[in-house]
Amino acid sequence: MGILAAIGVLLPFPFYWWLWTNPQSWVNLCGQGRDPSTVMARVSHVLKAAQLLSLFSVASLSWPPLYFWPLIAFGQFLNFRVYQLLGEAGTYYGVRFGKNIPWVTEFPFGVIRDPQYVGSIMSLLACLSWVPFQYILLWCLGYGFMMLVESKEDPSARAKSVS
């Protein structure tokens, strides 16, 4: 089960990389009348479910240690706040798909770099008492890879709307 769990944990990252580096291909694939951010969100939710099932396949659940509660609470707060401020289009690469997404400076932006990834990593670290370290590390490395990819955005590579 170990190799399958590792593959499941890493599954979304090639998809995210492809979307970030080839946004026009995704916009074209989605076609006219379909919002590429909404389609990305739906695919991402399926991939997230696969990731979580992969973790559960190697987990041994027990009562959480004390460090669990602040990590999961603040991590999920960051994720919720990012989604609240950016919406679906801002969270799911809308700017790469040619949408005009306003720049946000409210907390946690401007205070924490990559707050959604930081929140997700905090939530994963909260699960260390249940899930073997190597699976948490793989997932965190995937987030680190995407932070690096997304930090090198080329505005000229943004997609144009399909008309």
PDB file of C-alpha atoms in Angstrom:
ATOM      1  CA  MET A   1       0.000   0.000   0.000  1.00  0.00           C
ATOM      2  CA  GLY A   2       2.949   2.342   0.577  1.00  0.00           C
ATOM      3  CA  ILE A   3       3.760   3.130  -3.069  1.00  0.00           C
ATOM      4  CA  LEU A   4       0.074   3.583  -3.943  1.00  0.00           C
ATOM      5  CA  ALA A   5      -0.367   5.932  -0.997  1.00  0.00           C
ATOM      6  CA  ALA A   6       2.665   7.944  -2.122  1.00  0.00           C
ATOM      7  CA  ILE A   7       1.296   8.176  -5.675  1.00  0.00           C
ATOM      8  CA  GLY A   8      -2.095   9.231  -4.304  1.00  0.00           C
ATOM      9  CA  VAL A   9      -0.510  11.965  -2.195  1.00  0.00           C
ATOM     10  CA  LEU A  10       1.434  13.329  -5.185  1.00  0.00           C
ATOM     11  CA  LEU A  11      -1.395  12.939  -7.724  1.00  0.00           C
ATOM     12  CA  PRO A  12      -2.616  16.573  -7.887  1.00  0.00           C
ATOM     13  CA  PHE A  13       0.753  18.268  -8.307  1.00  0.00           C
ATOM     14  CA  PRO A  14       1.440  17.352 -11.961  1.00  0.00           C
ATOM     15  CA  PHE A  15      -2.094  18.604 -12.743  1.00  0.00           C
ATOM     16  CA  TYR A  16      -1.497  21.907 -10.933  1.00  0.00           C
ATOM     17  CA  TRP A  17       1.892  22.308 -12.607  1.00  0.00           C
ATOM     18  CA  TRP A  18       0.361  21.689 -16.058  1.00  0.00           C
ATOM     19  CA  LEU A  19      -2.425  24.198 -15.440  1.00  0.00           C
ATOM     20  CA  TRP A  20      -0.002  26.848 -14.171  1.00  0.00           C
ATOM     21  CA  THR A  21       2.437  26.422 -17.052  1.00  0.00           C
ATOM     22  CA  ASN A  22      -0.166  25.830 -19.802  1.00  0.00           C
ATOM     23  CA  PRO A  23      -3.213  27.900 -18.873  1.00  0.00           C
ATOM     24  CA  GLN A  24      -4.322  28.470 -22.465  1.00  0.00           C
ATOM     25  CA  SER A  25      -4.503  24.707 -23.059  1.00  0.00           C
ATOM     26  CA  TRP A  26      -6.830  24.368 -20.070  1.00  0.00           C
ATOM     27  CA  VAL A  27      -9.017  27.280 -21.153  1.00  0.00           C
ATOM     28  CA  ASN A  28      -9.278  25.755 -24.636  1.00  0.00           C
ATOM     29  CA  LEU A  29     -10.019  22.316 -23.205  1.00  0.00           C
ATOM     30  CA  CYS A  30     -12.782  23.705 -21.012  1.00  0.00           C
ATOM     31  CA  GLY A  31     -14.263  25.438 -24.050  1.00  0.00           C
ATOM     32  CA  GLN A  32     -16.658  28.308 -24.420  1.00  0.00           C
ATOM     33  CA  GLY A  33     -19.282  28.648 -21.723  1.00  0.00           C
ATOM     34  CA  ARG A  34     -17.361  26.654 -19.090  1.00  0.00           C
ATOM     35  CA  ASP A  35     -15.456  28.527 -16.411  1.00  0.00           C
ATOM     36  CA  PRO A  36     -11.923  27.074 -16.260  1.00  0.00           C
ATOM     37  CA  SER A  37     -11.602  27.939 -12.555  1.00  0.00           C
ATOM     38  CA  THR A  38     -14.831  26.107 -11.725  1.00  0.00           C
ATOM     39  CA  VAL A  39     -13.763  23.061 -13.725  1.00  0.00           C
ATOM     40  CA  MET A  40     -10.349  23.162 -12.044  1.00  0.00           C
ATOM     41  CA  ALA A  41     -12.041  23.351  -8.629  1.00  0.00           C
ATOM     42  CA  ARG A  42     -14.140  20.259  -9.388  1.00  0.00           C
ATOM     43  CA  VAL A  43     -11.159  18.255 -10.615  1.00  0.00           C
ATOM     44  CA  SER A  44      -9.112  19.474  -7.636  1.00  0.00           C
ATOM     45  CA  HIS A  45     -11.788  18.287  -5.204  1.00  0.00           C
ATOM     46  CA  VAL A  46     -11.648  14.790  -6.704  1.00  0.00           C
ATOM     47  CA  LEU A  47      -7.843  14.810  -6.499  1.00  0.00           C
ATOM     48  CA  LYS A  48      -8.005  16.077  -2.887  1.00  0.00           C
ATOM     49  CA  ALA A  49     -10.322  13.181  -2.026  1.00  0.00           C
ATOM     50  CA  ALA A  50      -7.778  10.769  -3.557  1.00  0.00           C
ATOM     51  CA  GLN A  51      -5.040  12.381  -1.454  1.00  0.00           C
ATOM     52  CA  LEU A  52      -7.071  12.048   1.732  1.00  0.00           C
ATOM     53  CA  LEU A  53      -7.977   8.423   0.981  1.00  0.00           C
ATOM     54  CA  SER A  54      -4.292   7.738   0.409  1.00  0.00           C
ATOM     55  CA  LEU A  55      -3.440   9.176   3.824  1.00  0.00           C
ATOM     56  CA  PHE A  56      -6.236   7.236   5.508  1.00  0.00           C
ATOM     57  CA  SER A  57      -4.919   4.028   3.937  1.00  0.00           C
ATOM     58  CA  VAL A  58      -1.665   4.380   5.919  1.00  0.00           C
ATOM     59  CA  ALA A  59      -3.031   6.152   9.008  1.00  0.00           C
ATOM     60  CA  SER A  60      -3.533   4.795  12.484  1.00  0.00           C
ATOM     61  CA  LEU A  61      -6.122   6.969  14.168  1.00  0.00           C
ATOM     62  CA  SER A  62      -6.102   7.708  17.876  1.00  0.00           C
ATOM     63  CA  TRP A  63      -6.978  10.634  20.125  1.00  0.00           C
ATOM     64  CA  PRO A  64      -5.070  13.670  18.792  1.00  0.00           C
ATOM     65  CA  PRO A  65      -2.176  15.145  20.777  1.00  0.00           C
ATOM     66  CA  LEU A  66      -2.396  18.698  22.093  1.00  0.00           C
ATOM     67  CA  TYR A  67      -0.420  20.192  19.189  1.00  0.00           C
ATOM     68  CA  PHE A  68      -3.128  18.976  16.799  1.00  0.00           C
ATOM     69  CA  TRP A  69      -5.754  21.542  17.817  1.00  0.00           C
ATOM     70  CA  PRO A  70      -3.858  24.809  17.269  1.00  0.00           C
ATOM     71  CA  LEU A  71      -2.233  23.556  14.048  1.00  0.00           C
ATOM     72  CA  ILE A  72      -5.458  22.318  12.484  1.00  0.00           C
ATOM     73  CA  ALA A  73      -7.478  25.306  13.690  1.00  0.00           C
ATOM     74  CA  PHE A  74      -5.074  27.970  12.423  1.00  0.00           C
ATOM     75  CA  GLY A  75      -4.243  26.031   9.253  1.00  0.00           C
ATOM     76  CA  GLN A  76      -7.904  25.673   8.324  1.00  0.00           C
ATOM     77  CA  PHE A  77      -8.573  29.283   9.297  1.00  0.00           C
ATOM     78  CA  LEU A  78      -5.905  30.386   6.799  1.00  0.00           C
ATOM     79  CA  ASN A  79      -7.432  28.209   4.073  1.00  0.00           C
ATOM     80  CA  PHE A  80     -10.931  29.491   4.794  1.00  0.00           C
ATOM     81  CA  ARG A  81      -9.749  33.110   4.856  1.00  0.00           C
ATOM     82  CA  VAL A  82      -7.886  32.804   1.549  1.00  0.00           C
ATOM     83  CA  TYR A  83     -10.957  31.325  -0.114  1.00  0.00           C
ATOM     84  CA  GLN A  84     -13.157  33.979   1.497  1.00  0.00           C
ATOM     85  CA  LEU A  85     -10.977  36.796   0.144  1.00  0.00           C
ATOM     86  CA  LEU A  86     -10.137  35.382  -3.297  1.00  0.00           C
ATOM     87  CA  GLY A  87     -13.224  33.364  -4.111  1.00  0.00           C
ATOM     88  CA  GLU A  88     -13.188  30.362  -6.371  1.00  0.00           C
ATOM     89  CA  ALA A  89     -11.651  32.156  -9.358  1.00  0.00           C
ATOM     90  CA  GLY A  90      -8.839  33.658  -7.283  1.00  0.00           C
ATOM     91  CA  THR A  91      -8.093  30.402  -5.510  1.00  0.00           C
ATOM     92  CA  TYR A  92      -8.233  28.261  -8.636  1.00  0.00           C
ATOM     93  CA  TYR A  93      -5.822  30.102 -10.969  1.00  0.00           C
ATOM     94  CA  GLY A  94      -8.333  32.595 -12.365  1.00  0.00           C
ATOM     95  CA  VAL A  95      -5.563  35.107 -13.032  1.00  0.00           C
ATOM     96  CA  ARG A  96      -3.736  32.482 -15.117  1.00  0.00           C
ATOM     97  CA  PHE A  97      -6.955  31.800 -17.044  1.00  0.00           C
ATOM     98  CA  GLY A  98      -7.281  35.443 -18.071  1.00  0.00           C
ATOM     99  CA  LYS A  99      -9.593  36.708 -15.335  1.00  0.00           C
ATOM    100  CA  ASN A 100      -9.134  40.031 -13.609  1.00  0.00           C
ATOM    101  CA  ILE A 101      -8.584  39.108  -9.957  1.00  0.00           C
ATOM    102  CA  PRO A 102      -8.144  42.097  -7.624  1.00  0.00           C
ATOM    103  CA  TRP A 103      -4.962  42.240  -5.549  1.00  0.00           C
ATOM    104  CA  VAL A 104      -5.731  41.455  -1.896  1.00  0.00           C
ATOM    105  CA  THR A 105      -3.767  42.922   1.015  1.00  0.00           C
ATOM    106  CA  GLU A 106      -6.040  41.994   3.936  1.00  0.00           C
ATOM    107  CA  PHE A 107      -4.847  39.412   6.469  1.00  0.00           C
ATOM    108  CA  PRO A 108      -3.388  36.871   5.897  1.00  0.00           C
ATOM    109  CA  PHE A 109      -2.039  38.373   2.666  1.00  0.00           C
ATOM    110  CA  GLY A 110       0.775  40.822   3.274  1.00  0.00           C
ATOM    111  CA  VAL A 111       1.562  39.080   6.558  1.00  0.00           C
ATOM    112  CA  ILE A 112       2.064  35.446   5.510  1.00  0.00           C
ATOM    113  CA  ARG A 113       3.556  34.539   2.165  1.00  0.00           C
ATOM    114  CA  ASP A 114       1.486  31.854   0.390  1.00  0.00           C
ATOM    115  CA  PRO A 115      -1.081  31.662   3.216  1.00  0.00           C
ATOM    116  CA  GLN A 116      -3.138  28.892   1.637  1.00  0.00           C
ATOM    117  CA  TYR A 117      -0.112  26.646   1.309  1.00  0.00           C
ATOM    118  CA  VAL A 118       1.067  27.547   4.818  1.00  0.00           C
ATOM    119  CA  GLY A 119      -2.387  26.687   6.179  1.00  0.00           C
ATOM    120  CA  SER A 120      -2.425  23.397   4.328  1.00  0.00           C
ATOM    121  CA  ILE A 121       1.044  22.480   5.575  1.00  0.00           C
ATOM    122  CA  MET A 122       0.036  23.343   9.148  1.00  0.00           C
ATOM    123  CA  SER A 123      -3.011  21.086   8.794  1.00  0.00           C
ATOM    124  CA  LEU A 124      -0.838  18.262   7.486  1.00  0.00           C
ATOM    125  CA  LEU A 125       1.658  18.654  10.331  1.00  0.00           C
ATOM    126  CA  ALA A 126      -1.255  18.373  12.745  1.00  0.00           C
ATOM    127  CA  CYS A 127      -1.789  14.838  11.427  1.00  0.00           C
ATOM    128  CA  LEU A 128       1.744  13.610  12.134  1.00  0.00           C
ATOM    129  CA  SER A 129       0.619  11.482  15.065  1.00  0.00           C
ATOM    130  CA  TRP A 130      -1.627   9.488  12.719  1.00  0.00           C
ATOM    131  CA  VAL A 131       0.172   9.400   9.383  1.00  0.00           C
ATOM    132  CA  PRO A 132       3.755   8.232   8.812  1.00  0.00           C
ATOM    133  CA  PHE A 133       6.164  11.116   8.327  1.00  0.00           C
ATOM    134  CA  GLN A 134       7.155  10.254   4.743  1.00  0.00           C
ATOM    135  CA  TYR A 135       3.611  10.793   3.423  1.00  0.00           C
ATOM    136  CA  ILE A 136       3.254  14.151   5.167  1.00  0.00           C
ATOM    137  CA  LEU A 137       6.698  15.101   3.843  1.00  0.00           C
ATOM    138  CA  LEU A 138       5.769  14.143   0.266  1.00  0.00           C
ATOM    139  CA  TRP A 139       2.604  16.233   0.407  1.00  0.00           C
ATOM    140  CA  CYS A 140       4.491  19.198   1.906  1.00  0.00           C
ATOM    141  CA  LEU A 141       7.171  18.879  -0.792  1.00  0.00           C
ATOM    142  CA  GLY A 142       4.395  19.029  -3.385  1.00  0.00           C
ATOM    143  CA  TYR A 143       3.172  22.285  -1.869  1.00  0.00           C
ATOM    144  CA  GLY A 144       6.734  23.598  -1.753  1.00  0.00           C
ATOM    145  CA  PHE A 145       7.165  22.735  -5.431  1.00  0.00           C
ATOM    146  CA  MET A 146       3.965  24.599  -6.344  1.00  0.00           C
ATOM    147  CA  MET A 147       4.992  27.633  -4.266  1.00  0.00           C
ATOM    148  CA  LEU A 148       8.216  27.738  -6.277  1.00  0.00           C
ATOM    149  CA  VAL A 149       6.405  27.307  -9.619  1.00  0.00           C
ATOM    150  CA  GLU A 150       3.822  29.968  -8.775  1.00  0.00           C
ATOM    151  CA  SER A 151       6.458  32.435  -7.556  1.00  0.00           C
ATOM    152  CA  LYS A 152       7.879  32.612 -11.069  1.00  0.00           C
ATOM    153  CA  GLU A 153       4.730  33.739 -12.863  1.00  0.00           C
ATOM    154  CA  ASP A 154       5.155  35.113 -16.360  1.00  0.00           C
ATOM    155  CA  PRO A 155       2.213  37.470 -16.998  1.00  0.00           C
ATOM    156  CA  SER A 156       2.704  37.112 -20.752  1.00  0.00           C
ATOM    157  CA  ALA A 157       1.853  33.401 -20.426  1.00  0.00           C
ATOM    158  CA  ARG A 158      -1.650  34.067 -19.095  1.00  0.00           C
ATOM    159  CA  ALA A 159      -4.526  32.628 -21.105  1.00  0.00           C
ATOM    160  CA  LYS A 160      -6.894  34.588 -23.309  1.00  0.00           C
ATOM    161  CA  SER A 161     -10.632  33.957 -23.011  1.00  0.00           C
ATOM    162  CA  VAL A 162     -12.172  31.540 -25.457  1.00  0.00           C
ATOM    163  CA  SER A 163     -14.733  33.451 -27.514  1.00  0.00           C
TER     164      SER A 163
END
